[in-house]
PDB file of C-alpha atoms in Angstrom:
ATOM      1  CA  UNK A 779     -29.361 -18.046  25.923  1.00 67.00           C
ATOM      2  CA  UNK A 780     -27.867 -20.810  23.755  1.00 68.00           C
ATOM      3  CA  UNK A 781     -27.777 -18.454  20.755  1.00 67.00           C
ATOM      4  CA  UNK A 782     -25.962 -15.804  22.785  1.00 61.00           C
ATOM      5  CA  UNK A 783     -23.384 -18.371  23.943  1.00 60.00           C
ATOM      6  CA  UNK A 784     -22.901 -19.564  20.349  1.00 62.00           C
ATOM      7  CA  UNK A 785     -22.400 -15.978  19.113  1.00 62.00           C
ATOM      8  CA  UNK A 786     -19.889 -15.293  21.913  1.00 59.00           C
ATOM      9  CA  UNK A 787     -17.906 -18.466  21.086  1.00 64.00           C
ATOM     10  CA  UNK A 788     -17.847 -17.580  17.365  1.00 59.00           C
ATOM     11  CA  UNK A 789     -16.735 -14.009  18.140  1.00 58.00           C
ATOM     12  CA  UNK A 790     -13.860 -15.225  20.357  1.00 54.00           C
ATOM     13  CA  UNK A 791     -12.807 -17.804  17.739  1.00 51.00           C
ATOM     14  CA  UNK A 792     -12.880 -15.170  14.986  1.00 52.00           C
ATOM     15  CA  UNK A 793     -10.842 -12.732  17.067  1.00 48.00           C
ATOM     16  CA  UNK A 794      -8.303 -15.463  17.886  1.00 44.00           C
ATOM     17  CA  UNK A 795      -7.966 -16.333  14.184  1.00 47.00           C
ATOM     18  CA  UNK A 796      -7.358 -12.676  13.286  1.00 46.00           C
ATOM     19  CA  UNK A 797      -4.796 -12.152  16.060  1.00 45.00           C
ATOM     20  CA  UNK A 798      -2.963 -15.378  15.174  1.00 44.00           C
ATOM     21  CA  UNK A 799      -2.198 -14.202  11.608  1.00 59.00           C
ATOM     22  CA  UNK A 800       1.213 -12.626  10.936  1.00 85.00           C
ATOM     23  CA  UNK A 801       1.157  -8.836  10.728  1.00 93.00           C
ATOM     24  CA  UNK A 802       3.584  -6.005  10.019  1.00 94.00           C
ATOM     25  CA  UNK A 803       3.591  -2.270  10.645  1.00 96.00           C
ATOM     26  CA  UNK A 804       6.086   0.236   9.326  1.00 96.00           C
ATOM     27  CA  UNK A 805       7.091   3.137   7.114  1.00 96.00           C
ATOM     28  CA  UNK A 806       7.602   3.500   3.377  1.00 94.00           C
ATOM     29  CA  UNK A 807       9.750   6.413   2.235  1.00 94.00           C
ATOM     30  CA  UNK A 808       9.665   7.704  -1.335  1.00 89.00           C
ATOM     31  CA  UNK A 809       7.535  10.469  -2.827  1.00 83.00           C
ATOM     32  CA  UNK A 810       6.516  11.465   0.672  1.00 88.00           C
ATOM     33  CA  UNK A 811       5.866   9.073   3.544  1.00 92.00           C
ATOM     34  CA  UNK A 812       3.507   6.128   4.040  1.00 92.00           C
ATOM     35  CA  UNK A 813       2.571   4.399   7.267  1.00 95.00           C
ATOM     36  CA  UNK A 814       1.539   0.869   6.339  1.00 95.00           C
ATOM     37  CA  UNK A 815      -0.102  -2.060   8.073  1.00 97.00           C
ATOM     38  CA  UNK A 816      -0.006  -5.516   6.507  1.00 95.00           C
ATOM     39  CA  UNK A 817      -2.219  -8.357   7.655  1.00 95.00           C
ATOM     40  CA  UNK A 818      -1.704 -11.890   6.344  1.00 94.00           C
ATOM     41  CA  UNK A 819      -4.657 -13.892   5.108  1.00 93.00           C
ATOM     42  CA  UNK A 820      -3.537 -17.486   4.963  1.00 86.00           C
ATOM     43  CA  UNK A 821      -0.155 -18.556   3.609  1.00 83.00           C
ATOM     44  CA  UNK A 822       0.045 -16.475   0.461  1.00 89.00           C
ATOM     45  CA  UNK A 823      -2.271 -13.452   0.670  1.00 94.00           C
ATOM     46  CA  UNK A 824      -2.314 -10.207   2.612  1.00 95.00           C
ATOM     47  CA  UNK A 825      -4.161  -6.922   2.978  1.00 96.00           C
ATOM     48  CA  UNK A 826      -1.982  -3.779   2.902  1.00 96.00           C
ATOM     49  CA  UNK A 827      -3.497  -0.599   4.373  1.00 96.00           C
ATOM     50  CA  UNK A 828      -1.545   2.669   4.088  1.00 95.00           C
ATOM     51  CA  UNK A 829      -1.939   6.272   5.141  1.00 95.00           C
ATOM     52  CA  UNK A 830       0.085   8.447   2.761  1.00 90.00           C
ATOM     53  CA  UNK A 831       1.553  11.938   2.913  1.00 90.00           C
ATOM     54  CA  UNK A 832       2.366  12.498  -0.790  1.00 84.00           C
ATOM     55  CA  UNK A 833       5.222  15.015  -1.252  1.00 83.00           C
ATOM     56  CA  UNK A 834       4.409  16.150   2.305  1.00 84.00           C
ATOM     57  CA  UNK A 835       1.648  18.265   0.717  1.00 87.00           C
ATOM     58  CA  UNK A 836      -1.493  16.212   1.274  1.00 89.00           C
ATOM     59  CA  UNK A 837      -2.951  13.117   2.867  1.00 92.00           C
ATOM     60  CA  UNK A 838      -4.369   9.943   1.394  1.00 91.00           C
ATOM     61  CA  UNK A 839      -5.154   6.316   2.055  1.00 94.00           C
ATOM     62  CA  UNK A 840      -4.743   3.139   0.030  1.00 94.00           C
ATOM     63  CA  UNK A 841      -5.836  -0.443   0.484  1.00 96.00           C
ATOM     64  CA  UNK A 842      -4.545  -3.341  -1.620  1.00 96.00           C
ATOM     65  CA  UNK A 843      -5.150  -7.069  -1.679  1.00 97.00           C
ATOM     66  CA  UNK A 844      -1.762  -8.694  -2.344  1.00 97.00           C
ATOM     67  CA  UNK A 845      -0.679 -12.140  -3.421  1.00 95.00           C
ATOM     68  CA  UNK A 846       2.667 -13.189  -1.901  1.00 92.00           C
ATOM     69  CA  UNK A 847       4.874 -15.198  -4.277  1.00 88.00           C
ATOM     70  CA  UNK A 848       2.110 -15.440  -6.893  1.00 87.00           C
ATOM     71  CA  UNK A 849       2.258 -18.182  -9.504  1.00 80.00           C
ATOM     72  CA  UNK A 850       4.069 -20.408  -6.967  1.00 78.00           C
ATOM     73  CA  UNK A 851       7.412 -18.714  -7.584  1.00 74.00           C
ATOM     74  CA  UNK A 852      10.022 -18.180  -4.908  1.00 70.00           C
ATOM     75  CA  UNK A 853      13.117 -16.013  -4.998  1.00 68.00           C
ATOM     76  CA  UNK A 854      15.778 -18.755  -4.969  1.00 68.00           C
ATOM     77  CA  UNK A 855      18.526 -17.294  -2.773  1.00 67.00           C
ATOM     78  CA  UNK A 856      16.968 -17.804   0.653  1.00 61.00           C
ATOM     79  CA  UNK A 857      19.672 -17.870   3.274  1.00 69.00           C
ATOM     80  CA  UNK A 858      19.118 -17.086   6.939  1.00 77.00           C
ATOM     81  CA  UNK A 859      16.068 -14.865   6.287  1.00 82.00           C
ATOM     82  CA  UNK A 860      13.393 -15.131   3.630  1.00 85.00           C
ATOM     83  CA  UNK A 861      12.904 -13.293   0.316  1.00 86.00           C
ATOM     84  CA  UNK A 862       9.378 -12.735  -0.999  1.00 88.00           C
ATOM     85  CA  UNK A 863       7.721 -10.774  -3.748  1.00 91.00           C
ATOM     86  CA  UNK A 864       4.136  -9.614  -3.943  1.00 94.00           C
ATOM     87  CA  UNK A 865       1.642  -8.417  -6.497  1.00 95.00           C
ATOM     88  CA  UNK A 866      -1.636  -6.687  -5.677  1.00 96.00           C
ATOM     89  CA  UNK A 867      -4.456  -4.329  -6.588  1.00 97.00           C
ATOM     90  CA  UNK A 868      -6.767  -2.016  -4.689  1.00 97.00           C
ATOM     91  CA  UNK A 869      -8.068   1.535  -4.334  1.00 96.00           C
ATOM     92  CA  UNK A 870      -6.875   4.882  -3.021  1.00 93.00           C
ATOM     93  CA  UNK A 871      -8.225   8.333  -2.222  1.00 93.00           C
ATOM     94  CA  UNK A 872      -6.970  11.557  -0.738  1.00 91.00           C
ATOM     95  CA  UNK A 873      -6.343  15.294  -0.880  1.00 90.00           C
ATOM     96  CA  UNK A 874      -3.297  16.897  -2.487  1.00 84.00           C
ATOM     97  CA  UNK A 875      -2.399  20.504  -1.666  1.00 83.00           C
ATOM     98  CA  UNK A 876      -3.776  22.337   1.326  1.00 80.00           C
ATOM     99  CA  UNK A 877      -4.209  25.882  -0.050  1.00 83.00           C
ATOM    100  CA  UNK A 878      -6.078  24.859  -3.218  1.00 82.00           C
ATOM    101  CA  UNK A 879      -6.959  21.238  -2.450  1.00 87.00           C
ATOM    102  CA  UNK A 880      -7.313  18.702  -5.222  1.00 87.00           C
ATOM    103  CA  UNK A 881      -9.188  15.520  -4.387  1.00 90.00           C
ATOM    104  CA  UNK A 882      -8.228  12.247  -6.006  1.00 89.00           C
ATOM    105  CA  UNK A 883      -9.646   8.749  -6.151  1.00 92.00           C
ATOM    106  CA  UNK A 884      -8.435   5.850  -8.199  1.00 92.00           C
ATOM    107  CA  UNK A 885      -6.996   2.401  -8.641  1.00 94.00           C
ATOM    108  CA  UNK A 886      -3.787   1.340  -6.893  1.00 93.00           C
ATOM    109  CA  UNK A 887      -1.410  -1.425  -7.865  1.00 93.00           C
ATOM    110  CA  UNK A 888       1.387  -2.955  -5.815  1.00 94.00           C
ATOM    111  CA  UNK A 889       4.544  -4.788  -6.847  1.00 94.00           C
ATOM    112  CA  UNK A 890       7.132  -5.393  -4.141  1.00 93.00           C
ATOM    113  CA  UNK A 891      10.215  -7.359  -3.166  1.00 93.00           C
ATOM    114  CA  UNK A 892      10.895  -7.872   0.544  1.00 92.00           C
ATOM    115  CA  UNK A 893      13.423  -9.523   2.798  1.00 91.00           C
ATOM    116  CA  UNK A 894      12.222 -10.854   6.156  1.00 90.00           C
ATOM    117  CA  UNK A 895      15.124 -11.154   8.575  1.00 91.00           C
ATOM    118  CA  UNK A 896      15.369 -14.017  11.094  1.00 89.00           C
ATOM    119  CA  UNK A 897      14.402 -11.416  13.723  1.00 92.00           C
ATOM    120  CA  UNK A 898      11.141  -9.407  13.397  1.00 94.00           C
ATOM    121  CA  UNK A 899      12.221  -6.890  10.722  1.00 95.00           C
ATOM    122  CA  UNK A 900      11.319  -6.592   7.047  1.00 95.00           C
ATOM    123  CA  UNK A 901      12.959  -4.412   4.379  1.00 96.00           C
ATOM    124  CA  UNK A 902      11.221  -3.875   1.055  1.00 95.00           C
ATOM    125  CA  UNK A 903      11.268  -2.016  -2.231  1.00 96.00           C
ATOM    126  CA  UNK A 904       7.767  -1.336  -3.526  1.00 94.00           C
ATOM    127  CA  UNK A 905       6.102   0.273  -6.522  1.00 92.00           C
ATOM    128  CA  UNK A 906       2.553   1.452  -5.837  1.00 89.00           C
ATOM    129  CA  UNK A 907       1.158   3.159  -8.940  1.00 89.00           C
ATOM    130  CA  UNK A 908      -1.928   5.218  -8.126  1.00 87.00           C
ATOM    131  CA  UNK A 909      -3.973   6.472 -11.080  1.00 88.00           C
ATOM    132  CA  UNK A 910      -7.481   7.827 -11.310  1.00 90.00           C
ATOM    133  CA  UNK A 911      -9.516  11.020 -11.231  1.00 90.00           C
ATOM    134  CA  UNK A 912      -8.483  14.313  -9.652  1.00 87.00           C
ATOM    135  CA  UNK A 913     -10.916  17.175  -9.012  1.00 86.00           C
ATOM    136  CA  UNK A 914     -10.608  20.677  -7.656  1.00 77.00           C
ATOM    137  CA  UNK A 915      -8.830  23.790  -8.917  1.00 72.00           C
ATOM    138  CA  UNK A 916      -6.768  22.466 -11.806  1.00 59.00           C
ATOM    139  CA  UNK A 917      -3.554  23.996 -13.172  1.00 54.00           C
ATOM    140  CA  UNK A 918      -3.791  27.696 -13.897  1.00 45.00           C
ATOM    141  CA  UNK A 919      -4.354  28.779 -17.477  1.00 40.00           C
ATOM    142  CA  UNK A 920      -3.607  25.441 -19.129  1.00 41.00           C
ATOM    143  CA  UNK A 921      -6.995  24.732 -20.649  1.00 40.00           C
ATOM    144  CA  UNK A 922      -8.243  22.469 -17.880  1.00 41.00           C
ATOM    145  CA  UNK A 923      -5.197  20.188 -17.787  1.00 42.00           C
ATOM    146  CA  UNK A 924      -4.068  18.993 -14.409  1.00 44.00           C
ATOM    147  CA  UNK A 925      -0.642  20.290 -13.398  1.00 46.00           C
ATOM    148  CA  UNK A 926       0.881  18.721 -10.317  1.00 48.00           C
ATOM    149  CA  UNK A 927       3.867  21.077 -10.313  1.00 44.00           C
ATOM    150  CA  UNK A 928       6.279  18.261 -11.172  1.00 41.00           C
ATOM    151  CA  UNK A 929       5.655  18.237 -14.923  1.00 37.00           C
ATOM    152  CA  UNK A 930       3.954  14.857 -14.779  1.00 41.00           C
ATOM    153  CA  UNK A 931       1.613  14.049 -17.683  1.00 40.00           C
ATOM    154  CA  UNK A 932      -1.876  14.197 -16.258  1.00 48.00           C
ATOM    155  CA  UNK A 933      -4.020  15.665 -19.013  1.00 47.00           C
ATOM    156  CA  UNK A 934      -7.278  15.361 -20.908  1.00 47.00           C
ATOM    157  CA  UNK A 935      -9.673  17.416 -18.848  1.00 51.00           C
ATOM    158  CA  UNK A 936     -12.262  19.367 -20.784  1.00 52.00           C
ATOM    159  CA  UNK A 937     -11.705  23.111 -20.303  1.00 53.00           C
ATOM    160  CA  UNK A 938     -13.519  24.374 -17.233  1.00 54.00           C
ATOM    161  CA  UNK A 939     -14.619  20.915 -16.036  1.00 60.00           C
ATOM    162  CA  UNK A 940     -12.454  20.793 -12.900  1.00 74.00           C
ATOM    163  CA  UNK A 941     -11.869  17.054 -13.417  1.00 81.00           C
ATOM    164  CA  UNK A 942      -8.772  15.398 -14.895  1.00 80.00           C
ATOM    165  CA  UNK A 943      -7.093  12.031 -15.191  1.00 79.00           C
ATOM    166  CA  UNK A 944      -4.196  11.689 -12.752  1.00 73.00           C
ATOM    167  CA  UNK A 945      -1.410   9.746 -14.454  1.00 71.00           C
ATOM    168  CA  UNK A 946       1.377  11.190 -12.296  1.00 68.00           C
ATOM    169  CA  UNK A 947       0.836   8.399  -9.782  1.00 73.00           C
ATOM    170  CA  UNK A 948       2.558   6.031 -12.214  1.00 72.00           C
ATOM    171  CA  UNK A 949       5.858   7.785 -11.568  1.00 68.00           C
ATOM    172  CA  UNK A 950       5.708   8.629  -7.864  1.00 70.00           C
ATOM    173  CA  UNK A 951       4.940   5.318  -6.173  1.00 79.00           C
ATOM    174  CA  UNK A 952       8.455   3.860  -5.700  1.00 88.00           C
ATOM    175  CA  UNK A 953       9.281   3.476  -1.999  1.00 91.00           C
ATOM    176  CA  UNK A 954      11.692   1.802   0.403  1.00 94.00           C
ATOM    177  CA  UNK A 955       9.965   0.207   3.358  1.00 95.00           C
ATOM    178  CA  UNK A 956      10.951  -0.842   6.867  1.00 96.00           C
ATOM    179  CA  UNK A 957       8.450  -2.862   8.885  1.00 96.00           C
ATOM    180  CA  UNK A 958       8.241  -4.538  12.271  1.00 95.00           C
ATOM    181  CA  UNK A 959       6.795  -8.068  12.024  1.00 93.00           C
ATOM    182  CA  UNK A 960       4.552  -9.261  14.830  1.00 91.00           C
TER     183      UNK A 960
END
């Protein structure tokens, strides 16, 4: 009985610690649409989880671990609100194209600048490069090279392998974000 009481107390304390951390939920608009959730971990770290709709032609998910104001630097022109910048890394996966789906998985980076207003709103500009492997029916008649339809350089697949390196994510990850802080 004592062990059960101890486990219950630890569970309630853990839940209270998670709920007490600052969080944000919102949208990023760029090469498609992202719905993102940010959860602070301490003073200067956060987890960013996103569900993406790249070019409105697929669905994906990313998760990054971000450092807020890394290296102890602050943006110096804080007035009524607060400026921050973040740097992070993580992973992403998803499906692009619904008629001939291409599956991708890879590494995700995150560099962002945000302004937190004195009321619960945050505006941000983010770059989330997403590079990795793409599989599925690759571009028609181009010797196994991946062709995303935008002319982005994602090449180097052996002919007939059905696998390519997706470098187009370097160019498509710039977004403008609006989030509600709670």
